[in-house]
PDB file of C-alpha atoms in Angstrom:
ATOM      1  CA  ARG A  87     -15.517   0.508  19.529  1.00 60.00           C
ATOM      2  CA  ILE A  88     -14.532   4.104  18.774  1.00 61.00           C
ATOM      3  CA  ILE A  89     -10.859   3.127  18.520  1.00 62.00           C
ATOM      4  CA  LYS A  90     -11.759   0.200  16.275  1.00 62.00           C
ATOM      5  CA  ASN A  91     -13.787   2.470  13.969  1.00 70.00           C
ATOM      6  CA  ARG A  92     -10.947   4.979  13.806  1.00 73.00           C
ATOM      7  CA  ASN A  93      -8.480   2.242  12.894  1.00 80.00           C
ATOM      8  CA  MET A  94     -10.857   0.989  10.202  1.00 84.00           C
ATOM      9  CA  GLU A  95     -11.199   4.499   8.772  1.00 85.00           C
ATOM     10  CA  LYS A  96      -7.436   4.911   8.734  1.00 89.00           C
ATOM     11  CA  THR A  97      -7.010   1.582   6.943  1.00 90.00           C
ATOM     12  CA  ILE A  98      -9.585   2.556   4.325  1.00 92.00           C
ATOM     13  CA  ALA A  99      -7.886   5.927   3.901  1.00 92.00           C
ATOM     14  CA  LYS A 100      -4.536   4.207   3.336  1.00 92.00           C
ATOM     15  CA  ILE A 101      -6.033   1.894   0.713  1.00 93.00           C
ATOM     16  CA  ILE A 102      -7.606   4.835  -1.125  1.00 93.00           C
ATOM     17  CA  SER A 103      -4.318   6.737  -1.038  1.00 92.00           C
ATOM     18  CA  ILE A 104      -2.470   3.751  -2.475  1.00 91.00           C
ATOM     19  CA  LEU A 105      -5.045   3.071  -5.206  1.00 92.00           C
ATOM     20  CA  PHE A 106      -4.970   6.704  -6.269  1.00 93.00           C
ATOM     21  CA  GLN A 107      -1.242   7.303  -6.102  1.00 91.00           C
ATOM     22  CA  PRO A 108      -0.481  10.104  -8.602  1.00 92.00           C
ATOM     23  CA  LEU A 109       1.573   7.697 -10.727  1.00 91.00           C
ATOM     24  CA  PHE A 110      -1.472   5.437 -11.149  1.00 92.00           C
ATOM     25  CA  ILE A 111      -3.758   8.194 -12.456  1.00 92.00           C
ATOM     26  CA  PRO A 112      -2.476   7.920 -16.078  1.00 90.00           C
ATOM     27  CA  ILE A 113      -3.520   4.253 -16.034  1.00 90.00           C
ATOM     28  CA  TYR A 114      -7.072   5.200 -15.090  1.00 90.00           C
ATOM     29  CA  GLY A 115      -7.069   7.894 -17.755  1.00 87.00           C
ATOM     30  CA  VAL A 116      -5.960   5.405 -20.397  1.00 84.00           C
ATOM     31  CA  LEU A 117      -8.652   2.931 -19.335  1.00 83.00           C
ATOM     32  CA  LEU A 118     -11.274   5.643 -19.754  1.00 80.00           C
ATOM     33  CA  LEU A 119      -9.973   6.507 -23.227  1.00 75.00           C
ATOM     34  CA  ALA A 120      -9.420   2.934 -24.399  1.00 71.00           C
ATOM     35  CA  ASN A 121     -12.843   2.481 -26.021  1.00 64.00           C
ATOM     36  CA  SER A 122     -13.514   6.105 -26.854  1.00 66.00           C
ATOM     37  CA  PRO A 123     -14.371   7.265 -30.403  1.00 62.00           C
ATOM     38  CA  TYR A 124     -11.614   9.883 -30.169  1.00 62.00           C
ATOM     39  CA  LEU A 125      -9.014   7.426 -31.468  1.00 63.00           C
ATOM     40  CA  PHE A 126     -10.997   6.167 -34.438  1.00 61.00           C
ATOM     41  CA  MET A 127      -8.130   6.876 -36.857  1.00 62.00           C
ATOM     42  CA  TYR A 128      -5.949   4.184 -35.281  1.00 65.00           C
ATOM     43  CA  ASN A 129      -6.056   0.450 -35.731  1.00 68.00           C
ATOM     44  CA  GLN A 130      -5.798  -1.864 -32.729  1.00 71.00           C
ATOM     45  CA  TYR A 131      -2.002  -1.723 -32.569  1.00 74.00           C
ATOM     46  CA  GLY A 132      -1.927   2.036 -33.047  1.00 75.00           C
ATOM     47  CA  LYS A 133      -4.336   2.541 -30.159  1.00 75.00           C
ATOM     48  CA  LEU A 134      -2.283   0.186 -28.005  1.00 78.00           C
ATOM     49  CA  PHE A 135       0.864   2.207 -28.658  1.00 81.00           C
ATOM     50  CA  VAL A 136      -0.705   5.658 -28.264  1.00 79.00           C
ATOM     51  CA  LEU A 137      -2.441   4.671 -25.020  1.00 83.00           C
ATOM     52  CA  GLY A 138       0.415   2.540 -23.741  1.00 88.00           C
ATOM     53  CA  ALA A 139       2.978   5.327 -24.033  1.00 91.00           C
ATOM     54  CA  PRO A 140       1.483   7.420 -21.160  1.00 91.00           C
ATOM     55  CA  VAL A 141       1.477   4.353 -18.923  1.00 92.00           C
ATOM     56  CA  PHE A 142       5.165   3.771 -19.621  1.00 94.00           C
ATOM     57  CA  PHE A 143       6.422   7.366 -19.476  1.00 94.00           C
ATOM     58  CA  CYS A 144       4.137   8.644 -16.703  1.00 93.00           C
ATOM     59  CA  CYS A 145       3.817   5.554 -14.523  1.00 93.00           C
ATOM     60  CA  VAL A 146       6.205   2.659 -15.165  1.00 93.00           C
ATOM     61  CA  LEU A 147       9.390   4.652 -15.795  1.00 94.00           C
ATOM     62  CA  PRO A 148       8.910   7.119 -12.894  1.00 93.00           C
ATOM     63  CA  LEU A 149       8.010   4.250 -10.563  1.00 93.00           C
ATOM     64  CA  PHE A 150      11.155   2.397 -11.608  1.00 93.00           C
ATOM     65  CA  ILE A 151      13.220   5.513 -10.873  1.00 92.00           C
ATOM     66  CA  ILE A 152      11.570   5.944  -7.464  1.00 92.00           C
ATOM     67  CA  ILE A 153      12.437   2.350  -6.589  1.00 92.00           C
ATOM     68  CA  ILE A 154      16.064   3.029  -7.552  1.00 92.00           C
ATOM     69  CA  LEU A 155      16.070   6.186  -5.392  1.00 90.00           C
ATOM     70  CA  TYR A 156      14.640   4.152  -2.530  1.00 89.00           C
ATOM     71  CA  LYS A 157      17.296   1.457  -2.929  1.00 90.00           C
ATOM     72  CA  LYS A 158      20.014   4.118  -2.903  1.00 89.00           C
ATOM     73  CA  GLY A 159      18.571   5.738   0.215  1.00 86.00           C
ATOM     74  CA  LYS A 160      17.583   8.975  -1.515  1.00 86.00           C
ATOM     75  CA  VAL A 161      14.013   8.540  -0.244  1.00 84.00           C
ATOM     76  CA  ASN A 162      13.026   6.824   2.993  1.00 84.00           C
ATOM     77  CA  THR A 163       9.750   5.312   1.761  1.00 80.00           C
ATOM     78  CA  LEU A 164       8.215   4.494  -1.595  1.00 75.00           C
ATOM     79  CA  GLN A 165       5.298   6.774  -0.656  1.00 76.00           C
ATOM     80  CA  ILE A 166       7.795   9.672  -0.265  1.00 79.00           C
ATOM     81  CA  SER A 167       5.900  11.238   2.633  1.00 78.00           C
ATOM     82  CA  ASP A 168       8.673  13.703   3.391  1.00 80.00           C
ATOM     83  CA  ARG A 169       8.222  16.887   1.338  1.00 82.00           C
ATOM     84  CA  LYS A 170      11.985  17.474   1.175  1.00 86.00           C
ATOM     85  CA  GLU A 171      12.521  14.106  -0.538  1.00 85.00           C
ATOM     86  CA  ARG A 172      10.028  14.753  -3.328  1.00 89.00           C
ATOM     87  CA  PHE A 173      12.049  17.043  -5.586  1.00 91.00           C
ATOM     88  CA  LEU A 174      14.059  14.338  -7.372  1.00 91.00           C
ATOM     89  CA  PRO A 175      11.071  12.017  -7.991  1.00 91.00           C
ATOM     90  CA  TYR A 176       9.058  14.982  -9.276  1.00 93.00           C
ATOM     91  CA  LEU A 177      11.946  16.088 -11.486  1.00 94.00           C
ATOM     92  CA  TYR A 178      12.397  12.666 -13.076  1.00 93.00           C
ATOM     93  CA  THR A 179       8.641  12.313 -13.602  1.00 94.00           C
ATOM     94  CA  PHE A 180       8.599  15.761 -15.209  1.00 95.00           C
ATOM     95  CA  LEU A 181      11.448  14.802 -17.563  1.00 96.00           C
ATOM     96  CA  SER A 182       9.816  11.487 -18.425  1.00 95.00           C
ATOM     97  CA  ALA A 183       6.485  13.156 -19.232  1.00 95.00           C
ATOM     98  CA  SER A 184       8.363  15.724 -21.331  1.00 95.00           C
ATOM     99  CA  LEU A 185       9.800  12.880 -23.412  1.00 95.00           C
ATOM    100  CA  LEU A 186       6.247  11.719 -24.052  1.00 94.00           C
ATOM    101  CA  VAL A 187       5.361  15.163 -25.418  1.00 94.00           C
ATOM    102  CA  VAL A 188       8.295  14.919 -27.825  1.00 94.00           C
ATOM    103  CA  LEU A 189       7.258  11.421 -28.890  1.00 93.00           C
ATOM    104  CA  TYR A 190       3.614  12.402 -29.426  1.00 90.00           C
ATOM    105  CA  SER A 191       4.647  15.460 -31.415  1.00 90.00           C
ATOM    106  CA  PHE A 192       6.937  13.366 -33.615  1.00 90.00           C
ATOM    107  CA  LEU A 193       4.181  10.798 -34.240  1.00 84.00           C
ATOM    108  CA  ARG A 194       1.594  13.526 -34.829  1.00 82.00           C
ATOM    109  CA  VAL A 195      -1.021  12.061 -32.537  1.00 83.00           C
ATOM    110  CA  PRO A 196      -4.351  13.934 -32.172  1.00 79.00           C
ATOM    111  CA  PRO A 197      -3.820  17.458 -30.760  1.00 82.00           C
ATOM    112  CA  PHE A 198      -5.964  16.831 -27.684  1.00 81.00           C
ATOM    113  CA  MET A 199      -3.579  14.053 -26.601  1.00 83.00           C
ATOM    114  CA  ILE A 200      -0.557  16.341 -26.946  1.00 88.00           C
ATOM    115  CA  TYR A 201      -2.234  19.164 -25.030  1.00 89.00           C
ATOM    116  CA  LEU A 202      -3.243  16.791 -22.264  1.00 89.00           C
ATOM    117  CA  VAL A 203       0.329  15.587 -21.803  1.00 91.00           C
ATOM    118  CA  LEU A 204       1.599  19.172 -22.019  1.00 92.00           C
ATOM    119  CA  GLY A 205      -0.889  20.043 -19.298  1.00 92.00           C
ATOM    120  CA  LEU A 206       0.488  17.193 -17.216  1.00 94.00           C
ATOM    121  CA  VAL A 207       4.034  18.472 -17.719  1.00 95.00           C
ATOM    122  CA  PHE A 208       3.060  21.985 -16.641  1.00 95.00           C
ATOM    123  CA  SER A 209       1.158  20.739 -13.591  1.00 95.00           C
ATOM    124  CA  LEU A 210       4.152  18.618 -12.570  1.00 95.00           C
ATOM    125  CA  ALA A 211       6.405  21.661 -12.901  1.00 95.00           C
ATOM    126  CA  VAL A 212       4.118  23.739 -10.678  1.00 96.00           C
ATOM    127  CA  VAL A 213       3.770  21.012  -8.043  1.00 95.00           C
ATOM    128  CA  MET A 214       7.533  20.429  -8.082  1.00 94.00           C
ATOM    129  CA  VAL A 215       8.339  24.123  -7.573  1.00 95.00           C
ATOM    130  CA  VAL A 216       5.637  24.763  -4.971  1.00 95.00           C
ATOM    131  CA  ASN A 217       6.646  21.635  -3.066  1.00 93.00           C
ATOM    132  CA  THR A 218      10.072  23.136  -2.333  1.00 91.00           C
ATOM    133  CA  LYS A 219       8.311  25.524   0.073  1.00 91.00           C
ATOM    134  CA  TRP A 220       4.869  24.046   0.703  1.00 93.00           C
ATOM    135  CA  LYS A 221       3.506  20.482   0.655  1.00 91.00           C
ATOM    136  CA  ILE A 222       0.917  20.825  -2.088  1.00 94.00           C
ATOM    137  CA  SER A 223      -1.093  17.640  -2.628  1.00 94.00           C
ATOM    138  CA  ALA A 224       0.148  15.568  -5.571  1.00 94.00           C
ATOM    139  CA  HIS A 225      -2.750  13.148  -5.022  1.00 94.00           C
ATOM    140  CA  MET A 226      -5.273  15.933  -5.565  1.00 96.00           C
ATOM    141  CA  SER A 227      -3.298  17.339  -8.468  1.00 96.00           C
ATOM    142  CA  GLY A 228      -3.507  13.919 -10.108  1.00 95.00           C
ATOM    143  CA  ILE A 229      -7.243  13.434  -9.662  1.00 95.00           C
ATOM    144  CA  GLY A 230      -7.786  17.112 -10.497  1.00 96.00           C
ATOM    145  CA  GLY A 231      -5.931  16.527 -13.752  1.00 94.00           C
ATOM    146  CA  LEU A 232      -8.058  13.487 -14.557  1.00 94.00           C
ATOM    147  CA  THR A 233     -11.229  15.414 -13.724  1.00 94.00           C
ATOM    148  CA  GLY A 234     -10.166  18.345 -15.881  1.00 93.00           C
ATOM    149  CA  ALA A 235      -9.193  16.063 -18.753  1.00 90.00           C
ATOM    150  CA  VAL A 236     -12.546  14.266 -18.666  1.00 89.00           C
ATOM    151  CA  PHE A 237     -14.481  17.528 -18.775  1.00 89.00           C
ATOM    152  CA  ALA A 238     -12.236  19.034 -21.463  1.00 87.00           C
ATOM    153  CA  ILE A 239     -12.369  16.051 -23.822  1.00 83.00           C
ATOM    154  CA  THR A 240     -16.092  15.426 -23.466  1.00 84.00           C
ATOM    155  CA  TYR A 241     -16.855  19.125 -23.914  1.00 84.00           C
ATOM    156  CA  TYR A 242     -14.612  19.424 -26.971  1.00 80.00           C
ATOM    157  CA  PHE A 243     -16.124  16.362 -28.634  1.00 77.00           C
ATOM    158  CA  HIS A 244     -19.679  17.347 -27.597  1.00 78.00           C
ATOM    159  CA  GLN A 245     -20.261  14.345 -25.371  1.00 77.00           C
ATOM    160  CA  ASN A 246     -22.410  14.380 -22.234  1.00 76.00           C
ATOM    161  CA  GLU A 247     -20.944  11.701 -19.965  1.00 78.00           C
ATOM    162  CA  MET A 248     -22.737  12.505 -16.718  1.00 86.00           C
ATOM    163  CA  TRP A 249     -21.887   9.102 -15.210  1.00 85.00           C
ATOM    164  CA  LEU A 250     -18.215   9.783 -15.832  1.00 87.00           C
ATOM    165  CA  TYR A 251     -18.381  13.225 -14.245  1.00 89.00           C
ATOM    166  CA  ILE A 252     -19.990  11.747 -11.157  1.00 92.00           C
ATOM    167  CA  ILE A 253     -17.325   9.046 -10.875  1.00 91.00           C
ATOM    168  CA  VAL A 254     -14.304  11.365 -11.107  1.00 93.00           C
ATOM    169  CA  ILE A 255     -15.801  13.929  -8.716  1.00 94.00           C
ATOM    170  CA  PHE A 256     -16.713  11.170  -6.260  1.00 95.00           C
ATOM    171  CA  CYS A 257     -13.146   9.817  -6.468  1.00 95.00           C
ATOM    172  CA  ALA A 258     -11.778  13.324  -5.848  1.00 96.00           C
ATOM    173  CA  GLY A 259     -13.900  13.546  -2.712  1.00 95.00           C
ATOM    174  CA  LEU A 260     -12.691  10.144  -1.521  1.00 95.00           C
ATOM    175  CA  ILE A 261      -9.056  11.079  -2.055  1.00 96.00           C
ATOM    176  CA  ALA A 262      -9.465  14.396  -0.271  1.00 96.00           C
ATOM    177  CA  TRP A 263     -11.097  12.614   2.679  1.00 96.00           C
ATOM    178  CA  SER A 264      -8.325   9.995   2.806  1.00 95.00           C
ATOM    179  CA  ARG A 265      -5.528  12.564   2.789  1.00 94.00           C
ATOM    180  CA  LEU A 266      -7.220  14.553   5.544  1.00 94.00           C
ATOM    181  CA  ARG A 267      -7.890  11.407   7.557  1.00 93.00           C
ATOM    182  CA  LEU A 268      -4.214  10.448   7.324  1.00 91.00           C
ATOM    183  CA  LYS A 269      -3.240  14.011   8.252  1.00 90.00           C
ATOM    184  CA  ALA A 270      -1.047  14.138   5.155  1.00 88.00           C
ATOM    185  CA  HIS A 271      -2.264  17.586   4.088  1.00 92.00           C
ATOM    186  CA  THR A 272      -4.219  20.612   5.156  1.00 94.00           C
ATOM    187  CA  PRO A 273      -7.487  21.467   3.358  1.00 94.00           C
ATOM    188  CA  TRP A 274      -5.793  24.319   1.471  1.00 96.00           C
ATOM    189  CA  GLN A 275      -3.032  22.002   0.231  1.00 96.00           C
ATOM    190  CA  LEU A 276      -5.714  19.687  -1.137  1.00 96.00           C
ATOM    191  CA  VAL A 277      -7.642  22.522  -2.792  1.00 96.00           C
ATOM    192  CA  ALA A 278      -4.466  23.941  -4.327  1.00 96.00           C
ATOM    193  CA  GLY A 279      -3.437  20.568  -5.732  1.00 96.00           C
ATOM    194  CA  PHE A 280      -6.860  19.945  -7.249  1.00 97.00           C
ATOM    195  CA  PHE A 281      -6.942  23.426  -8.794  1.00 96.00           C
ATOM    196  CA  VAL A 282      -3.516  22.948 -10.404  1.00 96.00           C
ATOM    197  CA  GLY A 283      -4.646  19.655 -11.964  1.00 95.00           C
ATOM    198  CA  VAL A 284      -7.919  21.055 -13.311  1.00 95.00           C
ATOM    199  CA  LEU A 285      -6.250  24.212 -14.610  1.00 94.00           C
ATOM    200  CA  PHE A 286      -3.494  22.555 -16.619  1.00 93.00           C
ATOM    201  CA  MET A 287      -5.236  19.372 -17.777  1.00 91.00           C
ATOM    202  CA  GLY A 288      -8.705  20.797 -18.203  1.00 89.00           C
ATOM    203  CA  ILE A 289      -8.758  24.515 -18.907  1.00 87.00           C
ATOM    204  CA  TYR A 290      -5.358  24.675 -20.661  1.00 83.00           C
ATOM    205  CA  PRO A 291      -6.034  21.932 -23.277  1.00 79.00           C
ATOM    206  CA  LEU A 292      -9.555  23.211 -23.895  1.00 77.00           C
ATOM    207  CA  TYR A 293      -8.323  26.763 -24.394  1.00 78.00           C
ATOM    208  CA  ASN A 294      -5.771  25.620 -26.986  1.00 77.00           C
ATOM    209  CA  LEU A 295      -8.159  23.275 -28.747  1.00 70.00           C
ATOM    210  CA  ASP A 296     -10.862  25.911 -29.004  1.00 64.00           C
ATOM    211  CA  GLY A 297      -8.235  28.352 -30.286  1.00 55.00           C
TER     212      GLY A 297
END
């Protein structure tokens, strides 16, 4: 029974890790923003473009590149469990997100959107550099970024979304548990990843917006 329970826990942990892959986090962020009043100046097609761009540049395009790297044997698995194989995927994701910053700046989207993507770019840069020496958690950086973004946006626009805070913090706890259960990271690697996400996608945008 103990072995069966451990196997069940490991399976659940794997599912959580897959559902909250860092590349999927922008999708969840877009879903949270889709019906928000923050994009009132756009019509339906404008909202679709502004919200669809992060999905393409921060999820679809990097995922496509990772698949190509996998096909060419540059990475052994699509999950990229080996720290030494992560530099190229991180680099391409960083470049792709940087293109989104350029696009948003050119289209003059609301400042909070630009600062959020800039925060993502900076957090990717930090994770990419740190990962060359230490396996910082990209999963926790992703959910940390989403958590920071939720707090920053709601604070800036004077919204009290307690239900949303509870959801993102609960998800962060689930992800941390899953990564520990799979022995993918140490507790400090998880804490560091979460802090990087919150810092650059929460504190950084809010600091600039308040300025």
